[in-house]
PDB file of C-alpha atoms in Angstrom:
ATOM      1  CA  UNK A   1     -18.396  17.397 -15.781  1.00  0.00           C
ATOM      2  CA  UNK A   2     -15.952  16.043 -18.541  1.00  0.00           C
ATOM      3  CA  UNK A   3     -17.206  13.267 -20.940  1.00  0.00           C
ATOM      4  CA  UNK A   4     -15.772  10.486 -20.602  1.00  0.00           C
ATOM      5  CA  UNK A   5     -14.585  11.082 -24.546  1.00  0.00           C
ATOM      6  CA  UNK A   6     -12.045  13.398 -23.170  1.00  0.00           C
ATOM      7  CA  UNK A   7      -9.974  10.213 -21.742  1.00  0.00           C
ATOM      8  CA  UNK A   8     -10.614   8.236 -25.333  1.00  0.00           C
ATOM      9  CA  UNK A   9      -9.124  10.822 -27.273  1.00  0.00           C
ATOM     10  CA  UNK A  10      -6.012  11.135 -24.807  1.00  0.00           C
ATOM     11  CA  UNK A  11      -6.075   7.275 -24.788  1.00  0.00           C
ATOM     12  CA  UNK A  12      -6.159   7.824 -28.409  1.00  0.00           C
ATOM     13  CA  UNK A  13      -2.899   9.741 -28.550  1.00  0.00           C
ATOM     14  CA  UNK A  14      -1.625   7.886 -25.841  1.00  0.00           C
ATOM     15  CA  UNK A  15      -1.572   4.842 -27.712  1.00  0.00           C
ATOM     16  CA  UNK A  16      -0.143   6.067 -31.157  1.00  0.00           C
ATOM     17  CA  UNK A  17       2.844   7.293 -29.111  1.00  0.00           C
ATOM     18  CA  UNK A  18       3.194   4.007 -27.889  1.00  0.00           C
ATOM     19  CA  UNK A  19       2.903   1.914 -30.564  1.00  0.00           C
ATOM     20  CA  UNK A  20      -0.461   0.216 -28.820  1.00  0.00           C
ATOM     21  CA  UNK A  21      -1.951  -0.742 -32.006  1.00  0.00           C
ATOM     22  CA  UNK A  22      -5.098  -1.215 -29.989  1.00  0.00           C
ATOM     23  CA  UNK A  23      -8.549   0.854 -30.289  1.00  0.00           C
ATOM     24  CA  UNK A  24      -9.006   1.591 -26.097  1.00  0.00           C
ATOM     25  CA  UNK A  25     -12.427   3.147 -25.131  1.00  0.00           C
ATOM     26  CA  UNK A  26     -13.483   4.050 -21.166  1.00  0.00           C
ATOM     27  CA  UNK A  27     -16.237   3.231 -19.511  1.00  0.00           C
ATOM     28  CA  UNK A  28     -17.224   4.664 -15.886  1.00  0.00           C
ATOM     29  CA  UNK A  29     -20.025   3.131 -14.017  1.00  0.00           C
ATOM     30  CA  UNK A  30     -20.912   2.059 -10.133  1.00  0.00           C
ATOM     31  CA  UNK A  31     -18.732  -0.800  -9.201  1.00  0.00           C
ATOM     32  CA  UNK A  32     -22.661  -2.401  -8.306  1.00  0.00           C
ATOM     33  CA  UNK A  33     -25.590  -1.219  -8.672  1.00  0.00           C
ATOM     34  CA  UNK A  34     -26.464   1.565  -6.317  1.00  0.00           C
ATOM     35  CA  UNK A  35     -22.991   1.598  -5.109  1.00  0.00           C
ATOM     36  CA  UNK A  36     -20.889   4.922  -4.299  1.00  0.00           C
ATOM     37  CA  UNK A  37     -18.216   2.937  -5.154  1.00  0.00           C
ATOM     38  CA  UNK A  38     -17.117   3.926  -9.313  1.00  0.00           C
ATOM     39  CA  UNK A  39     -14.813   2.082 -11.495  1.00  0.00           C
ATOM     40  CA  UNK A  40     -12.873   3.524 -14.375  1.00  0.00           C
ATOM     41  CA  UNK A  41     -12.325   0.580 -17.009  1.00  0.00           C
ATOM     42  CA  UNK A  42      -9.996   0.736 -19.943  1.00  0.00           C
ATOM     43  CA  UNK A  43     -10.655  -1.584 -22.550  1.00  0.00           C
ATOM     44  CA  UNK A  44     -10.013  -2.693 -25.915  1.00  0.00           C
ATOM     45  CA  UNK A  45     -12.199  -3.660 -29.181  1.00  0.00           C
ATOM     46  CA  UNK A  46     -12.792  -6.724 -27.719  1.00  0.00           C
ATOM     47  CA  UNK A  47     -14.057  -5.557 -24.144  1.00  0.00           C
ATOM     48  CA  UNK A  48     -10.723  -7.072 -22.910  1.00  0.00           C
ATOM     49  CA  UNK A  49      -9.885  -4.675 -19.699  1.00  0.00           C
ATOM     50  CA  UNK A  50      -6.379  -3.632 -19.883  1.00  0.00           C
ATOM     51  CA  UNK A  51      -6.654  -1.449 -16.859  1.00  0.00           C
ATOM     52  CA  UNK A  52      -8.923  -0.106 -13.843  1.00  0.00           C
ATOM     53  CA  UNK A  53      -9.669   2.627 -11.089  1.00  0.00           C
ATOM     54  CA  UNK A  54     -12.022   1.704  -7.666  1.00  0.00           C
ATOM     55  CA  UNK A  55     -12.568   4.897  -6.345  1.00  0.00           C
ATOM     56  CA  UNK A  56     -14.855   7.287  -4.395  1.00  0.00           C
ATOM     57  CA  UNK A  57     -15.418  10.694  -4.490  1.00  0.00           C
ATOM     58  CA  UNK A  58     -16.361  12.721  -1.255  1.00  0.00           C
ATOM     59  CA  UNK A  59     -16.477  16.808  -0.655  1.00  0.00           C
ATOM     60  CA  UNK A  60     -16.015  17.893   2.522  1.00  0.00           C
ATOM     61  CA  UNK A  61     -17.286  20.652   4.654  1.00  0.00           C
ATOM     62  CA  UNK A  62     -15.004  23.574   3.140  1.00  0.00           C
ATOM     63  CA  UNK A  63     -15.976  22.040  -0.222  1.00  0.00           C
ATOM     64  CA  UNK A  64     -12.565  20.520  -1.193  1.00  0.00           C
ATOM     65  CA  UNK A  65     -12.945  17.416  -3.221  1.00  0.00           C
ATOM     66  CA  UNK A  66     -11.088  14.163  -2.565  1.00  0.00           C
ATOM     67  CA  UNK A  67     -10.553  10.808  -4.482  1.00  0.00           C
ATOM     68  CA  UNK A  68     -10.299   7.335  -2.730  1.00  0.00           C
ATOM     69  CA  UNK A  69      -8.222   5.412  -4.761  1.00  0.00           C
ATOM     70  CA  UNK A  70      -9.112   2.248  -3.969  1.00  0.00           C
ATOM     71  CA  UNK A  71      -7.351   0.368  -6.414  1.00  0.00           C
ATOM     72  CA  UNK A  72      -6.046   0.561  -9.367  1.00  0.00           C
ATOM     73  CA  UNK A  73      -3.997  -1.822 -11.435  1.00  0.00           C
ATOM     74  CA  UNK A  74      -3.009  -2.131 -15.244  1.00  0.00           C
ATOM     75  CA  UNK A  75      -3.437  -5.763 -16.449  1.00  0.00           C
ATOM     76  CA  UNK A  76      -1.176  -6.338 -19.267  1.00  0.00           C
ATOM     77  CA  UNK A  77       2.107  -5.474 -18.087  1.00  0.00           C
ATOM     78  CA  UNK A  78       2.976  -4.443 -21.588  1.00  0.00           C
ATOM     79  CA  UNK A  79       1.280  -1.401 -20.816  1.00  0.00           C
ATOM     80  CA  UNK A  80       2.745  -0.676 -17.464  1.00  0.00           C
ATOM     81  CA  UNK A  81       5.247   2.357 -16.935  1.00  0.00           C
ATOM     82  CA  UNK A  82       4.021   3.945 -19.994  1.00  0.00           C
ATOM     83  CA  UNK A  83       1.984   6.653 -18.309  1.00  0.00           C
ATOM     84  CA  UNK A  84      -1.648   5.391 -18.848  1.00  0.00           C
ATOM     85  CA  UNK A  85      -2.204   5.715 -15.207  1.00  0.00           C
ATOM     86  CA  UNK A  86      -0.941   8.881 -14.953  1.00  0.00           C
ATOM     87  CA  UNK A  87      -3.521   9.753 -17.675  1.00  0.00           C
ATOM     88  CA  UNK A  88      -6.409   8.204 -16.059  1.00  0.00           C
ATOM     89  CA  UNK A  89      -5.004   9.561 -12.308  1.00  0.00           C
ATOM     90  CA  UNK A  90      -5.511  13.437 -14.395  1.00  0.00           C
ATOM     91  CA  UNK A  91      -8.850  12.455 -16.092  1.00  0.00           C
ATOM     92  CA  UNK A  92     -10.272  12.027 -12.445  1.00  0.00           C
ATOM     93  CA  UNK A  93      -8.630  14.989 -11.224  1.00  0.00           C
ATOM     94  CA  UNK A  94     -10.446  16.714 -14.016  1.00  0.00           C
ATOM     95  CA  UNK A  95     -13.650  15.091 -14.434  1.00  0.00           C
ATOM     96  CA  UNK A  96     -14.445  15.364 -10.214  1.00  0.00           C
ATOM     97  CA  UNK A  97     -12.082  18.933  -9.571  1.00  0.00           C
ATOM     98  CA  UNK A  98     -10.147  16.776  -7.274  1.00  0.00           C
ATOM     99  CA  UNK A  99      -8.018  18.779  -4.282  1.00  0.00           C
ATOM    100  CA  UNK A 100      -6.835  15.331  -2.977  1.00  0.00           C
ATOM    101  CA  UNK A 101      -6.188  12.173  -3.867  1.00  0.00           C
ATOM    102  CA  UNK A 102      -5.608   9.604  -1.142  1.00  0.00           C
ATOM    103  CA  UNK A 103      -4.332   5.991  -2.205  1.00  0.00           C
ATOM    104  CA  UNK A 104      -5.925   3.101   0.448  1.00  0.00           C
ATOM    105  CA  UNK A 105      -3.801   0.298   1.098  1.00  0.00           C
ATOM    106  CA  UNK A 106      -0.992   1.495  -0.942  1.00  0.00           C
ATOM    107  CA  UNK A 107       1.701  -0.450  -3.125  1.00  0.00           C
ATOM    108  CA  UNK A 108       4.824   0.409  -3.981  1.00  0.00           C
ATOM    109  CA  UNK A 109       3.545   0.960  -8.003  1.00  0.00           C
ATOM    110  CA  UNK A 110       1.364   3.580  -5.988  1.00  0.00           C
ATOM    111  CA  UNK A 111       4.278   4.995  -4.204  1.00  0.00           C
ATOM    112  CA  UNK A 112       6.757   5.236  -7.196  1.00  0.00           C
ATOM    113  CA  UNK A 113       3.591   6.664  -9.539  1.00  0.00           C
ATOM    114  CA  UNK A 114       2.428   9.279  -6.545  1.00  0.00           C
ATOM    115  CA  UNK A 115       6.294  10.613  -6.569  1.00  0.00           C
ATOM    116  CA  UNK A 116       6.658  10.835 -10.557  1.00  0.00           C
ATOM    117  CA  UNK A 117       3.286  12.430 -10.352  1.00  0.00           C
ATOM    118  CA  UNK A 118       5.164  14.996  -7.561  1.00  0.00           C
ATOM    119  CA  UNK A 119       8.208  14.771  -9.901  1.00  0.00           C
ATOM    120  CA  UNK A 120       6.057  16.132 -13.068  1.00  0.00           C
ATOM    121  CA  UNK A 121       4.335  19.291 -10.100  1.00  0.00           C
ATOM    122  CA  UNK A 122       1.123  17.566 -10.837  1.00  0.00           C
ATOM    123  CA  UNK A 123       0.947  17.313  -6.931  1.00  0.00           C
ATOM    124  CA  UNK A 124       2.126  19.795  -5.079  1.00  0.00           C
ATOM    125  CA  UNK A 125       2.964  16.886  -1.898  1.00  0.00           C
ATOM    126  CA  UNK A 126       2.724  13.553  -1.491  1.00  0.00           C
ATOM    127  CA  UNK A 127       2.745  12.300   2.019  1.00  0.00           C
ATOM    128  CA  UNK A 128       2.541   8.690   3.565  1.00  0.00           C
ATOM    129  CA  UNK A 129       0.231   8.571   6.591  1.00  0.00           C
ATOM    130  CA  UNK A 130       0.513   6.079   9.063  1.00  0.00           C
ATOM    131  CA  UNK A 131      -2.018   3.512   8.888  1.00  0.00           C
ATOM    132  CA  UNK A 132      -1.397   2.796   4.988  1.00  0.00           C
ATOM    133  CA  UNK A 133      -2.655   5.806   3.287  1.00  0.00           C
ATOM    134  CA  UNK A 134      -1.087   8.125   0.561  1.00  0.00           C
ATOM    135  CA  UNK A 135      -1.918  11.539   0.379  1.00  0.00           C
ATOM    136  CA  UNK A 136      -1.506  13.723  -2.404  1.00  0.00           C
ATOM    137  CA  UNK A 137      -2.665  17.558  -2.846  1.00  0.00           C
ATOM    138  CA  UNK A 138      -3.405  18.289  -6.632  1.00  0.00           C
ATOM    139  CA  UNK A 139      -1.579  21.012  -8.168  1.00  0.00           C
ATOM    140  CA  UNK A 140      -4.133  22.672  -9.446  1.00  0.00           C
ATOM    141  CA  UNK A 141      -2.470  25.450 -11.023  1.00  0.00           C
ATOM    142  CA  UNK A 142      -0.127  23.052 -13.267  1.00  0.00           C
ATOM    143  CA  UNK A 143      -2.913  20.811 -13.750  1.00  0.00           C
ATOM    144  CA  UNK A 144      -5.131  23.018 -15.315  1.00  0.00           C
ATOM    145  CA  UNK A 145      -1.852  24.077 -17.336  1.00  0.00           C
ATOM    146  CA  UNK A 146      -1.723  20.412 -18.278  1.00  0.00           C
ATOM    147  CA  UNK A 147      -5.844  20.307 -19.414  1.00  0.00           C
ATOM    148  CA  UNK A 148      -5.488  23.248 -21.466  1.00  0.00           C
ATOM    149  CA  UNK A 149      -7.798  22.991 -25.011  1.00  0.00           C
ATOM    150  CA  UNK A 150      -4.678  23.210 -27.467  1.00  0.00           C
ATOM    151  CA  UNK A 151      -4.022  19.625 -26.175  1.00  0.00           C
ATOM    152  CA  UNK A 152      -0.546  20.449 -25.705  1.00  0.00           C
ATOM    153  CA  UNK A 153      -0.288  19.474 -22.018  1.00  0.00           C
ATOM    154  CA  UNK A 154      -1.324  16.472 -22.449  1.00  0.00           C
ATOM    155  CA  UNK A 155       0.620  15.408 -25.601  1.00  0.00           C
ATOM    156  CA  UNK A 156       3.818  16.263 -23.345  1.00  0.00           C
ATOM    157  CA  UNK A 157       2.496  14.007 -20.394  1.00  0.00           C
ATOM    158  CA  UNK A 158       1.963  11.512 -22.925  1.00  0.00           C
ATOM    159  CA  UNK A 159       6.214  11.758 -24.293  1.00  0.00           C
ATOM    160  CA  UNK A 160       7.903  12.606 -21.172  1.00  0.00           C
ATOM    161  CA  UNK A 161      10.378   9.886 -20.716  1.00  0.00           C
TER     162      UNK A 161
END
């Protein structure tokens, strides 16, 4: 699976296009010990988190992989509608070969961030179930567009405006 230095180098880039003169670094653990239950931290030089993921990761019988979001939520609201979670939403998808993302309990940050994600083909649908879930099928052919080595993908998820 992808190191978790994949994300720090896009949060790298990421934050020289937006001026964030910050030094971010990931770190992906259990949400407790011995929990299934993983959180995706974003922090900065001084262990500050800026941002977080609460998800799980389940395959099911015909081996497609899905992502229980949880939670997520950027702290400083400086950083908010800047794309970061749109990075971190991709490093998932690419780290776990995710086929669907479902968003528990969503909000409307969720809603508006699941439809740019549509917006940008990085899911091919994005459907509200009853009983407060979001469902979202990866695109997996423009993802793995996106995650090509020349870094190029990801430098124009990083600019679009």
């Amino acid at each position: 699976e992808p190191p978790i230095s994949i994300l720090e180098g896009w949060l790298a880039k990421w934050a020289e296009h937006n001026n964030v003169k910050r030094d971010l670094s990931a770190r992906l653990r259990p949400q407790s010990q011995g929990s299934d239950i993983l959180q995706l931290d974003i922090l900065d030089s001084s262990n500050a988190k800026l941002a977080e993921v609460v998800f799980t990761e389940m395959c099911d019988r015909e081996d497609k992989v899905f992502l229980f979001i949880r939670n997520q939520i950027i702290y400083d609201t400086d950083l908010r509608r800047r794309r970061l979670m749109t990075l971190l939403q991709l490093f998932l998808i690419h780290r776990y070969k995710a086929d669907i993302i479902q968003y528990m309990t969503p909000t409307e940050d969720n809603r508006q961030q699941t439809n740019g994600m549509k917006r940008h083909e990085l899911f091919e649908d994005v459907i509200e179930e009853i009983g407060d879930i979001i469902v979202a099928h990866v695109h997996k052919k423009n993802v793995a567009e996106i995650l090509r080595h020349d870094g190029q993908g990801i430098h124009q998820i990083i600019i679009k405006g």
